[in-house]
Every structure is written in structure tokens, then in C-alpha cells.
Short mmCIF file of C-alpha atoms in Angstrom, two decimals:
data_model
loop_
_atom_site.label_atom_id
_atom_site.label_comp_id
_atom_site.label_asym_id
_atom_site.label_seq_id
_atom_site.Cartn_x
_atom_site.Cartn_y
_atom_site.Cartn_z
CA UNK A 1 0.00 0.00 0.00
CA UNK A 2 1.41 3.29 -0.93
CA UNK A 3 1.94 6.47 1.32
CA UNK A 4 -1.11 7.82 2.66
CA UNK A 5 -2.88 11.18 1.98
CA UNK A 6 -3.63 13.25 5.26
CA UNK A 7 -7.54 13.66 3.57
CA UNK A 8 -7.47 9.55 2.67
CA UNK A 9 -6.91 9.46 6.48
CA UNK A 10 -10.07 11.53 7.23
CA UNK A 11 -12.28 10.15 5.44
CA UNK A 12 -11.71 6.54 6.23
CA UNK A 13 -12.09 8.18 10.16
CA UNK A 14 -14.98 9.55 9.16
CA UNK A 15 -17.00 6.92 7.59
CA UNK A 16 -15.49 4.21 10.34
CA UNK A 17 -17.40 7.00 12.54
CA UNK A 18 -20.35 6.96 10.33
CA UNK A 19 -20.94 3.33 10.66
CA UNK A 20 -20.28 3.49 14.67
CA UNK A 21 -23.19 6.19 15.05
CA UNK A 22 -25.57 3.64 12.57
CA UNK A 23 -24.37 0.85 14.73
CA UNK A 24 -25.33 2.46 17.94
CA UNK A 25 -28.89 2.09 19.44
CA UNK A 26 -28.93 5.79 20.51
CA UNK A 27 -26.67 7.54 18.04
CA UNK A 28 -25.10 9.24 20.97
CA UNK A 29 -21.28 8.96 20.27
CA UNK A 30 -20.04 11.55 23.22
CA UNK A 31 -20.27 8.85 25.82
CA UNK A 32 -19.10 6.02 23.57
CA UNK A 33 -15.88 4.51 24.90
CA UNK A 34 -14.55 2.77 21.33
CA UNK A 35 -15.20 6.43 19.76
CA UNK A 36 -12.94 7.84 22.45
CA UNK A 37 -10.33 4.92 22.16
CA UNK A 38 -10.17 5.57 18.19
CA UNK A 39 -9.35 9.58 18.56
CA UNK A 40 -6.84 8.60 21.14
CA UNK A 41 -5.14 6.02 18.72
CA UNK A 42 -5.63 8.76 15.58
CA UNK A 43 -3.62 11.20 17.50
CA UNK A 44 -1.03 9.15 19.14
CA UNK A 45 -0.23 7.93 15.31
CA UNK A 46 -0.19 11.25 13.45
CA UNK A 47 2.76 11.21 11.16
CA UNK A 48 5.58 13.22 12.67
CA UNK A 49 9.41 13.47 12.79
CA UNK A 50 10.06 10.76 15.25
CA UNK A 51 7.24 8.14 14.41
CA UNK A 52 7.70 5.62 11.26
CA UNK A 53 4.48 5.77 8.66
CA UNK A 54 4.11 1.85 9.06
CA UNK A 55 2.18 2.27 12.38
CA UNK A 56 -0.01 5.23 10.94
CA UNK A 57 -0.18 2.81 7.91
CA UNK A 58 -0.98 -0.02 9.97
CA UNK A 59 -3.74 2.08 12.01
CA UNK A 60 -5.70 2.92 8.95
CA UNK A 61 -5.57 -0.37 7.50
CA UNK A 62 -7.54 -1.85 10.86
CA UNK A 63 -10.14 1.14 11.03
CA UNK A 64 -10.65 0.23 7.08
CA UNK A 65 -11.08 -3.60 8.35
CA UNK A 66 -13.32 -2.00 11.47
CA UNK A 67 -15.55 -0.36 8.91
CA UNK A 68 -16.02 -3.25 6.83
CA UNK A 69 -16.94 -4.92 9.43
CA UNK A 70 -19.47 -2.75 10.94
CA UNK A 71 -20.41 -2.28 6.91
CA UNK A 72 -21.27 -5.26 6.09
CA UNK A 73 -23.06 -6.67 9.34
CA UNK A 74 -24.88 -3.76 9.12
CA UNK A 75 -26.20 -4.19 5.31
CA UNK A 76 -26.66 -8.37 6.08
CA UNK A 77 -29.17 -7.60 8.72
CA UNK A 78 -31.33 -5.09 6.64
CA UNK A 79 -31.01 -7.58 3.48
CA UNK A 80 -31.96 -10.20 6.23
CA UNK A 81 -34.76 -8.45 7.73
CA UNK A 82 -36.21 -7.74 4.31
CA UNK A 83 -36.27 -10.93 2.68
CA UNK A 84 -35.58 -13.90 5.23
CA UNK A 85 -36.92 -12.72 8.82
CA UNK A 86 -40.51 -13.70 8.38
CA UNK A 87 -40.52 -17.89 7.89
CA UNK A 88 -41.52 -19.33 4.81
CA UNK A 89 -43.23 -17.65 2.35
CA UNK A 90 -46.46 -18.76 0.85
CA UNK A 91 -46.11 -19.92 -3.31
CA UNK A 92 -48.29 -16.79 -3.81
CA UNK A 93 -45.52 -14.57 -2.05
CA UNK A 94 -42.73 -16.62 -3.59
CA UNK A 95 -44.42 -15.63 -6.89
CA UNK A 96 -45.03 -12.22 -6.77
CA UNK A 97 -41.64 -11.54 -5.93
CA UNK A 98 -40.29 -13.41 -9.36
CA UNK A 99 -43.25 -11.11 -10.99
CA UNK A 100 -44.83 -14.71 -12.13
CA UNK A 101 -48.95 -15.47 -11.72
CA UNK A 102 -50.50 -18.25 -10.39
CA UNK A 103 -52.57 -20.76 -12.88
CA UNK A 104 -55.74 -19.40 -10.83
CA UNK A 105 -55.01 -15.52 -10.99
CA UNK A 106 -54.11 -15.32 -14.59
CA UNK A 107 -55.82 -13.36 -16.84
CA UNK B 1 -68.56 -26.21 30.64
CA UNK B 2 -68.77 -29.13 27.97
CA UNK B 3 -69.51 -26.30 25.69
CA UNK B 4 -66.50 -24.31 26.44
CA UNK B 5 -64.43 -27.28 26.18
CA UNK B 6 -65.73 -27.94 22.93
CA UNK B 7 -65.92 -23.93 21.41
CA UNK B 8 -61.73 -24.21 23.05
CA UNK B 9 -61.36 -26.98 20.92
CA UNK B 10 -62.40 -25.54 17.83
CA UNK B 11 -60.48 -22.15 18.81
CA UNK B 12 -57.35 -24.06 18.94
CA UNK B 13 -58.11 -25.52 15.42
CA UNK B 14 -58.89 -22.72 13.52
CA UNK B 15 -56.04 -21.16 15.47
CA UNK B 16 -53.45 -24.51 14.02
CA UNK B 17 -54.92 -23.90 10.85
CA UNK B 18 -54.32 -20.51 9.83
CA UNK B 19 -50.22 -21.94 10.70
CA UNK B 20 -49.94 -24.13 8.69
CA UNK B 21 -51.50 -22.04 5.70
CA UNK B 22 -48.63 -19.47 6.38
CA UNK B 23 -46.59 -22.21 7.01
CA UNK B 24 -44.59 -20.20 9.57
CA UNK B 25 -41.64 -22.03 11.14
CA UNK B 26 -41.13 -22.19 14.65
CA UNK B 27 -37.20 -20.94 15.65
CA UNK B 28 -36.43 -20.66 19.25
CA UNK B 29 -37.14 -16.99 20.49
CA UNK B 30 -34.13 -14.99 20.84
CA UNK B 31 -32.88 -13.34 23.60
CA UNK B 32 -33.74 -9.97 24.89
CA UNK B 33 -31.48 -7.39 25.23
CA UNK B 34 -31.34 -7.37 29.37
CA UNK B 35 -28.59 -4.36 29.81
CA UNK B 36 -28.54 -0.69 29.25
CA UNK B 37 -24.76 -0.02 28.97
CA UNK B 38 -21.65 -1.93 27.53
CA UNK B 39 -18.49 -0.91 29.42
CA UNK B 40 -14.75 -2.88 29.78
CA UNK B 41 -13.23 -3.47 33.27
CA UNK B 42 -9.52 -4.06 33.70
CA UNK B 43 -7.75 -6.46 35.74
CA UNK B 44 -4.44 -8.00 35.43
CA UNK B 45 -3.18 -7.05 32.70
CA UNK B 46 -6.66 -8.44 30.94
CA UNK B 47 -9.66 -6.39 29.63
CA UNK B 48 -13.33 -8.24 30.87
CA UNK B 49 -16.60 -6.79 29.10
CA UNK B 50 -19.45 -5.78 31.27
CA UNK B 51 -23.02 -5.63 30.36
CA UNK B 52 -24.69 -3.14 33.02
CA UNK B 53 -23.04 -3.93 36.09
CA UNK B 54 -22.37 -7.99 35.48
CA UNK B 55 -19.36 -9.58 33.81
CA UNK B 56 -19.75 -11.28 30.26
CA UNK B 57 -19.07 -14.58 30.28
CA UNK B 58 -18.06 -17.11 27.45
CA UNK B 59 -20.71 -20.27 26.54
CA UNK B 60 -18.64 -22.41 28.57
CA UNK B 61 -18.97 -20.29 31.84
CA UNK B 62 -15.61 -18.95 32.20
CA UNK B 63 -14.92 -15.07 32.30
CA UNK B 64 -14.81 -13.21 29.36
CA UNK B 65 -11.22 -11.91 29.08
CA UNK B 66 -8.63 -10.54 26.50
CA UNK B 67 -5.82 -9.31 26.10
CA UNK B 68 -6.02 -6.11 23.88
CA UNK B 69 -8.19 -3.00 24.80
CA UNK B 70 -9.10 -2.41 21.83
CA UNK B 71 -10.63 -5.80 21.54
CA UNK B 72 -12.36 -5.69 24.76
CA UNK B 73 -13.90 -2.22 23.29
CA UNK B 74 -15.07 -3.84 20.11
CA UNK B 75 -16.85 -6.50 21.54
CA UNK B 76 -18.67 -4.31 24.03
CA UNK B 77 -19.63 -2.13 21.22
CA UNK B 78 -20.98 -5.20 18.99
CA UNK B 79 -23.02 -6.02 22.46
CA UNK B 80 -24.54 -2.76 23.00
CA UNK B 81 -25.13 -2.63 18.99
CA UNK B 82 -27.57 -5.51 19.49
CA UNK B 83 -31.12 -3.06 19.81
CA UNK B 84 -33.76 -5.46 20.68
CA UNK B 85 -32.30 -8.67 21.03
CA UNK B 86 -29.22 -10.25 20.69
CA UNK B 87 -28.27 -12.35 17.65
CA UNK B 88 -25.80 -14.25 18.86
CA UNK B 89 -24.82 -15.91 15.45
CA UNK B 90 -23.84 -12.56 13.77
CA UNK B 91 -21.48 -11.44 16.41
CA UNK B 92 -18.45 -12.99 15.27
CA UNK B 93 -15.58 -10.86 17.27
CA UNK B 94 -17.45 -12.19 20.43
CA UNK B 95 -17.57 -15.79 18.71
CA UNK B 96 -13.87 -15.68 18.12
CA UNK B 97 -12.99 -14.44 21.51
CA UNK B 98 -14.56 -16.66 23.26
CA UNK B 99 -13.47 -20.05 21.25
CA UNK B 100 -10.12 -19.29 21.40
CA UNK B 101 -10.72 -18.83 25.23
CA UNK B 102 -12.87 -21.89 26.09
CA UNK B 103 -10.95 -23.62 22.85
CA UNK B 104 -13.96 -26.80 22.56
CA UNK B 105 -12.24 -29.14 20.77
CA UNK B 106 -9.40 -28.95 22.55
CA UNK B 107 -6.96 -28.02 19.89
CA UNK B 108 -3.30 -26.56 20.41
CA UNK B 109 -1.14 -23.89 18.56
CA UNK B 110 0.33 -27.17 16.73
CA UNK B 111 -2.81 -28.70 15.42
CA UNK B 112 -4.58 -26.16 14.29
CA UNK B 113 -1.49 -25.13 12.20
CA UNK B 114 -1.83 -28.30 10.42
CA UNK B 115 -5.03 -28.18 10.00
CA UNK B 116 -4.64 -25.01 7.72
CA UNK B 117 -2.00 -26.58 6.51
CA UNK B 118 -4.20 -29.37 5.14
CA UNK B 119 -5.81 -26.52 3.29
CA UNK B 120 -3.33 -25.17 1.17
CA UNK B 121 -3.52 -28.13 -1.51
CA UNK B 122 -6.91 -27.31 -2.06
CA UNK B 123 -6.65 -23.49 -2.06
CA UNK B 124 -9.48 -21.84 -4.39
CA UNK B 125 -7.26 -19.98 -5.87
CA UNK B 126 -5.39 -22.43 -7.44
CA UNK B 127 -7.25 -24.43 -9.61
CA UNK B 128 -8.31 -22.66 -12.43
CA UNK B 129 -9.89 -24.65 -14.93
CA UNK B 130 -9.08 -24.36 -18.68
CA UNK B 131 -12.38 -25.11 -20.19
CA UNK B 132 -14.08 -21.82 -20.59
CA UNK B 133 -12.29 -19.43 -22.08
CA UNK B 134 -13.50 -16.20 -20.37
CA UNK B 135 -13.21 -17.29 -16.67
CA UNK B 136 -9.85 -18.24 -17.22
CA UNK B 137 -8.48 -15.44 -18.28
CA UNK B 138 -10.12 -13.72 -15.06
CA UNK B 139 -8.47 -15.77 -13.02
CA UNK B 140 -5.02 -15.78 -14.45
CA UNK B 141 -5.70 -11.91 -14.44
CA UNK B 142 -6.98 -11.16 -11.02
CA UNK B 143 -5.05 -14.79 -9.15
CA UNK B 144 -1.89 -15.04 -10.60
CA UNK B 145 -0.74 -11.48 -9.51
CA UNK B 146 -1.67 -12.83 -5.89
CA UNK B 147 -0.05 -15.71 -5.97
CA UNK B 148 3.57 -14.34 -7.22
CA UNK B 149 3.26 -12.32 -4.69
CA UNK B 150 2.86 -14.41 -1.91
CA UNK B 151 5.63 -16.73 -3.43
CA UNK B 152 7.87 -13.84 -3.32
CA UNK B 153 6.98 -12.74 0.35
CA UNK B 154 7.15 -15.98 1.63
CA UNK B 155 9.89 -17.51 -0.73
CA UNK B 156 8.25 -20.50 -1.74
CA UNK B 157 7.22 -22.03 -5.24
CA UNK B 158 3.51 -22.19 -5.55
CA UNK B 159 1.87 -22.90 -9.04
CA UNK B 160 -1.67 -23.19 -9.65
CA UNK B 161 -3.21 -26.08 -11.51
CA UNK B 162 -5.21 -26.42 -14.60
CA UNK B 163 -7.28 -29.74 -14.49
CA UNK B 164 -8.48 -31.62 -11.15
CA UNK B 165 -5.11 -32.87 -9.96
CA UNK B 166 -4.25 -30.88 -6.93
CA UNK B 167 -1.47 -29.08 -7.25
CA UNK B 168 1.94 -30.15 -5.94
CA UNK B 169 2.98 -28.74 -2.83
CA UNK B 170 6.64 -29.53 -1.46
CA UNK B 171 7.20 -29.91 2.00
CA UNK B 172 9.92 -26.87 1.84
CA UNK B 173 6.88 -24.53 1.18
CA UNK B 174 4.84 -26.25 3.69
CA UNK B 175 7.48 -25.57 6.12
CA UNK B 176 7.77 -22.22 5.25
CA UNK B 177 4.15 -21.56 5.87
CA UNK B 178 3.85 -23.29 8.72
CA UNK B 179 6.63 -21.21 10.11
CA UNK B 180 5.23 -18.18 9.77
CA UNK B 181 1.92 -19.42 11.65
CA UNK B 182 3.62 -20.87 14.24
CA UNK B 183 5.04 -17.57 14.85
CA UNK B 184 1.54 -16.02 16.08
CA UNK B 185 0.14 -16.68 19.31
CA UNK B 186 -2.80 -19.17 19.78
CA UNK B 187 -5.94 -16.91 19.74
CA UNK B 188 -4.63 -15.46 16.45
CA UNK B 189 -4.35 -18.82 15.01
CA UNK B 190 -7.57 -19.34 15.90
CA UNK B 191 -8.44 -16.36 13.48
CA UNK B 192 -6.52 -17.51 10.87
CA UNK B 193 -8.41 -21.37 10.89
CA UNK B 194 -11.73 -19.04 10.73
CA UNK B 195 -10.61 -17.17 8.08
CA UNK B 196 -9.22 -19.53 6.09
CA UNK B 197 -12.45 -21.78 6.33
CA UNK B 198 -14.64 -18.51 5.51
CA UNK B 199 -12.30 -17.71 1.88
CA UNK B 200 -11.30 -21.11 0.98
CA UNK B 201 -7.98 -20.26 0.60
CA UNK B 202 -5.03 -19.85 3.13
CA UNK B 203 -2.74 -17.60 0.16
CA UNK B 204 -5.88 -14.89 -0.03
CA UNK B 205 -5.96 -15.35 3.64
CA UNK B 206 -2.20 -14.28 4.30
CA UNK B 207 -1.99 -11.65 1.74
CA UNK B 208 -5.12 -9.77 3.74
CA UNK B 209 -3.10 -9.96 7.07
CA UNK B 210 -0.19 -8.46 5.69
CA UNK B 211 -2.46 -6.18 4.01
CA UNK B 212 -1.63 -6.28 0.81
CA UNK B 213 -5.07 -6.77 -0.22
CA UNK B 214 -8.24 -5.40 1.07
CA UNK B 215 -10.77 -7.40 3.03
CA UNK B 216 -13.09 -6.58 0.01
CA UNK B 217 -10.98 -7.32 -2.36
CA UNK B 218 -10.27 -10.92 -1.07
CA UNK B 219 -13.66 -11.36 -0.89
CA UNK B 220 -13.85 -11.01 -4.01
CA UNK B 221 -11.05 -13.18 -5.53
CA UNK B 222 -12.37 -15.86 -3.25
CA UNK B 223 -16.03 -15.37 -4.86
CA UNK B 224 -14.41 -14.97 -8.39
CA UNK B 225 -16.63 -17.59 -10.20
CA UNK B 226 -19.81 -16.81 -8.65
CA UNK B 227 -19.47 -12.68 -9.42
CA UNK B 228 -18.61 -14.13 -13.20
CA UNK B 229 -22.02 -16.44 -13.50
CA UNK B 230 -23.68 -13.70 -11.89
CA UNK B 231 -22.49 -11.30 -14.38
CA UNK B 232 -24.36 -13.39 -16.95
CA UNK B 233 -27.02 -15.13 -15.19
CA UNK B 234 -28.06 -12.29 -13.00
CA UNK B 235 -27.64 -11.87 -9.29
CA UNK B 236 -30.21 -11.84 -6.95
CA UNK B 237 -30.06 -9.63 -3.71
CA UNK B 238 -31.11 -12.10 -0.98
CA UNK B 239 -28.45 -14.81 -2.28
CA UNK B 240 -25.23 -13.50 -3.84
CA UNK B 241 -25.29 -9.67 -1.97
CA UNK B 242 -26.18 -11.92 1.34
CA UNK B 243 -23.60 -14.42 1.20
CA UNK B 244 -20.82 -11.52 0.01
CA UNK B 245 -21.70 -9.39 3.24
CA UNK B 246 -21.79 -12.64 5.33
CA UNK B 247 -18.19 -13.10 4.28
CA UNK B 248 -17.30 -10.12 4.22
CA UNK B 249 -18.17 -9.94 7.88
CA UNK B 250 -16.48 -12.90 8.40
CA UNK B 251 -13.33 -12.14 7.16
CA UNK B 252 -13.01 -8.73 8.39
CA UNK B 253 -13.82 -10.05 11.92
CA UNK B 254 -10.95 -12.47 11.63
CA UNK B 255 -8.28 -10.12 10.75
CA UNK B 256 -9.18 -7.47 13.04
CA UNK B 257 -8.82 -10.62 15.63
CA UNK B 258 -5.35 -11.53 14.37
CA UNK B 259 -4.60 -7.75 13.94
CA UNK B 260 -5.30 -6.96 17.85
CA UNK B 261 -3.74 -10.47 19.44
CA UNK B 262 -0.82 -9.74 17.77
CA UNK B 263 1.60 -7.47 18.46
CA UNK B 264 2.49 -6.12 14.98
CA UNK B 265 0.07 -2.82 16.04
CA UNK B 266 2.58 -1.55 18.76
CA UNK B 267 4.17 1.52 18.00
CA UNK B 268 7.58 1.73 16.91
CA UNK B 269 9.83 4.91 17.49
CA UNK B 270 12.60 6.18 14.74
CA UNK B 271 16.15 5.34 15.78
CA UNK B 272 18.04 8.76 16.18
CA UNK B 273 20.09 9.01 12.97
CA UNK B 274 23.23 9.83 15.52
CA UNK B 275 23.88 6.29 16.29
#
């Protein structure tokens, strides 16, 4: 992975905090103990003089695995809720939603 | 009260019924959310979860303990992300943690290193089949890349195969690998056997860890067939996009878990250019 832009790094912070506030059942992220552990860790890596980039480099690469995470569970349970949360469906349901008719409702 | 009995009966009838017409399936109800707030305690050395005031505990009864805050924070945030009730079988930071703590079927470092080993011969990303045209040149596009570099980082001599024969592994290589894994400590092995069962392939696997790919990304290469039939068959939201965030999931999980257990993530200070 090449060097890292200081606006690459912002954005990945901001969507990883994006996806915490989504994640969240109140959306409050001022009391929210991984939010303050992430700022502390974003700071303590900023690129200076006496650091290496690896560990910045290193950093960003686990928020960007953090978001993915929090991404992707995120878009499974909606998909879930949508299609698979209910049971079985009835052939009816099963064809409406492949826009086919039943023998009896045809016209 | 005969009556009753009998007007009960047919209650419960019409009641059974109208089930089975929406043939609804009967899963065990999940469990409530019981706590208001996730927090993380520490003691020796070790971060515990908390939910409210009591201590999370793994499924074998043992106390829920790590050893990286960070961890500790991410699994009390993926408890107090659960709204109404907890689904368990998406929470797969928490799963992790806790099987490499209570470890069920008794494994050690050793074995589970050659169990991934075991997995290598038949790594997805080596068999790509010649008979259609167009996926093959995918795959020698988007896999060969990967592979040459892994056989560079990790010195060894890896080739893909082109008809059902499994490739041929030597023993150097294996060694190699098995090396490398043995280097880790045993909850991050743990992550790797999840990962590695989750893509199918330990070289897709190894090249995320040392993150040379992205999570997506290996996702992808591991799914390379089914995005190419999908391409021309169609794709369907509640199958393909489900199983693709599933793994997604999955994987990212796992290398955030190998990530934090390990100590690559320490900070490392410039030597003074005096010396």
C-alpha cells in the first residue's frame, strides 16, 4: 500500500465513525468509549518526525477492516430483515416476488 | 362447561390452521437485550466486558477476558449494537474471543497449524480450470498477480493447476508456511483457521493480514466464479449480496482478531540518525 494522503486518512475516520453512530442504538457517540479509544489512537499515530508511517499505515488499515466490518453486518441484517426474517413464504408470495402469476389468478 | 371445552377446541383448530397455511416455522425466540450499557473493566493485565453492572461470560462459563483493549472495546460495542435482542450468530468478534478462550475441541497452537496446513492443496485460488475461455483469463488476471506475490513474500514455489489434480505442494513450502503461523500466538491462530475456512484459501488469507489486499478485495477473488455467473445469469439480492456481506463480515472479523492479538500494532519509534 502506498503512502497515505492526510484527507485519505479523514475520510476513512470519518465513515469508520459513520458506521459506529448507525451501529449504535442511541446515536449518541459523546459517551461512547470505542469512539474515544479511536481519537486517542488517531492522535497518538499522526505522522511526525520521530514516528515511522508503518504504524499510521498499519492504524488505517484496521479502522478500514473495522468499517467493513461494521459495513457489512450492518447491510446483512437489513437484506436479512427484508427478505428472510418472516418464515416461509407462501407460493403466492414466492411468486409475486419473481413477478410470475398463479394458474388461478391469470388473466 | 362441555360447551366451552368444545368452542376451546375448535379455537385451537382454527387457530393450528391458519399456521400451517402461512406455514410459519417455529425458531427458538431470541434473547432480549437485558442491559442498558456496555463498558470494559480491567484487571491483570486483561480487559473483561461488562453488560450493566455484570461480567460477560463465554458459553462455557468462564470469564470473558482478553488481552487487547481495543478488543475488549469492540466486543462491548458489537453487544450494546444488538437493539432489541441479541443475535448471537452474527457477532463474530465475540464468537472468536470466546473459542479461542474456552478452545472446545481442545486443539493446540500445533494442530490447528496443520489443520490449515491441510488446506493449502486445495486453495481456491489455485485451480483454475481451462475449459471456458472467459473465466480463465479472469483468473489468471486477477489470481496469478496474488499468488507471485505471496511466493515472493514468503519464498516458496507455488503454481496453480489447470485440471483436477491438486497441485503439488513440497514440503519446503509447507514448512515455510507453517513457520510463519507458528510464529503467532494461539488466539490469532484461531483467526486464521476461521478465516481460512470462511475464503477457501489460506494464500488470499495471508496476503489480507499483511495487508496487501483489502478485506473486500479478497472477498472477491475468493467469490471470483460466482461474481462471473452472476455477471451473466443475473444476481439476486437475498443470495449472492447476502452471502458476500456474510463473508465479508467474516473475514473482516478475523483479521481485526489476528490484527489486535498480535503485536504487529505496537508503535515503533525512529532510531536517532546519531547512532
Amino acid at each position: 500500500m502506498s503512502a497515505l494522503s492526510k484527507k485519505g486518512v479523514l475520510l476513512g475516520l470519518r465513515s469508520l465513525i459513520s458506521e459506529l453512530r448507525k451501529s449504535s442504538p442511541t446515536g449518541n457517540m459523546k459517551e461512547s468509549l470505542i469512539m474515544r479509544y479511536i481519537f486517542e489512537q488517531y492522535r497518538k499515530y499522526k505522522v511526525t518526525d520521530e514516528q515511522l508511517c508503518k504504524a499510521q499505515q498499519e492504524m488505517n488499515f484496521l479502522a478500514q477492516a473495522y468499517h467493513c466490518y461494521l459495513r457489512s453486518q450492518r447491510e446483512y441484517e437489513q437484506l436479512h430483515s427484508q427478505y428472510l426474517s418472516k418464515g416461509e413464504r407462501t407460493v403466492k408470495q414466492t411468486a409475486d416476488m419473481v413477478g410470475f402469476k398463479l394458474p388461478h389468478d391469470a388473466k | 362447561m362441555f360447551k366451552r371445552l368444545i368452542s376451546k377446541r375448535f379455537a385451537n383448530f382454527s387457530v393450528g390452521l391458519s399456521h400451517s397455511r402461512d406455514s410459519v416455522r417455529h425458531y427458538p425466540a431470541p434473547i432480549k437485550r437485558f442491559y442498558r450499557k456496555t463498558g470494559i473493566l480491567k484487571s491483570d493485565g486483561q480487559f473483561e466486558v461488562t453488560l450493566d453492572q455484570r461480567k460477560l461470560k463465554t458459553p462455557m462459563g468462564r470469564v470473558f477476558s482478553v488481552d487487547s483493549e481495543a478488543l475488549a472495546l469492540a466486543v462491548a460495542a458489537e453487544w450494546d449494537a444488538q437493539k432489541t435482542v441479541i443475535v448471537q450468530s452474527n457477532m463474530h468478534l465475540t464468537g472468536l474471543c470466546s473459542t479461542a478462550i474456552d478452545n472446545p475441541n481442545n486443539l493446540n497452537k500445533f494442530d490447528l497449524v496443520q489443520k490449515i496446513l491441510g488446506y493449502i492443496e486445495t486453495d481456491a485460488i489455485l485451480f483454475q480450470p481451462s475449459n471456458e475461455k472467459d473465466l480463465m483469463g479472469l483468473q489468471e488476471n486477477e489470481w496469478l498477480p496474488i499468488i507471485d506475490w505471496f511466493n515472493d513474500r514468503y519464498t516458496t514455489k507455488i503454481q496453480p493447476t489447470e485440471d483436477i489434480s491438486p497441485p503439488q505442494i513440497s514440503q519446503d513450502d509447507k514448512d515455510k508456511i507453517q513457520r510463519h503461523l507458528l510464529s503467532y500466538n494461539f488466539a490469532a491462530v484461531n483467526g486464521f483457521a476461521f478465516a481460512i475456512e470462511s475464503l477457501k484459501s489460506v494464500i488470499l488469507t495471508l496476503c489480507c493480514v499483511d495487508r496487501h489486499i483489502s478485506i473486500e478485495k479478497a472477498v472477491t477473488l475468493s467469490r471470483l466464479e460466482e461474481e462471473y455467473q452472476t455477471e451473466y445469469w443475473g444476481r439476486v439480492e437475498w443470495a449472492h449480496d447476502l452471502s458476500q456481506l456474510d463473508l465479508q463480515a467474516r473475514v473482516a472479523a478475523a483479521v481485526l482478531f489476528i490484527h489486535l492479538n498480535s503485536s504487529l500494532h505496537f508503535i515503533k519509534s525512529k532510531q536517532m540518525a546519531a547512532a
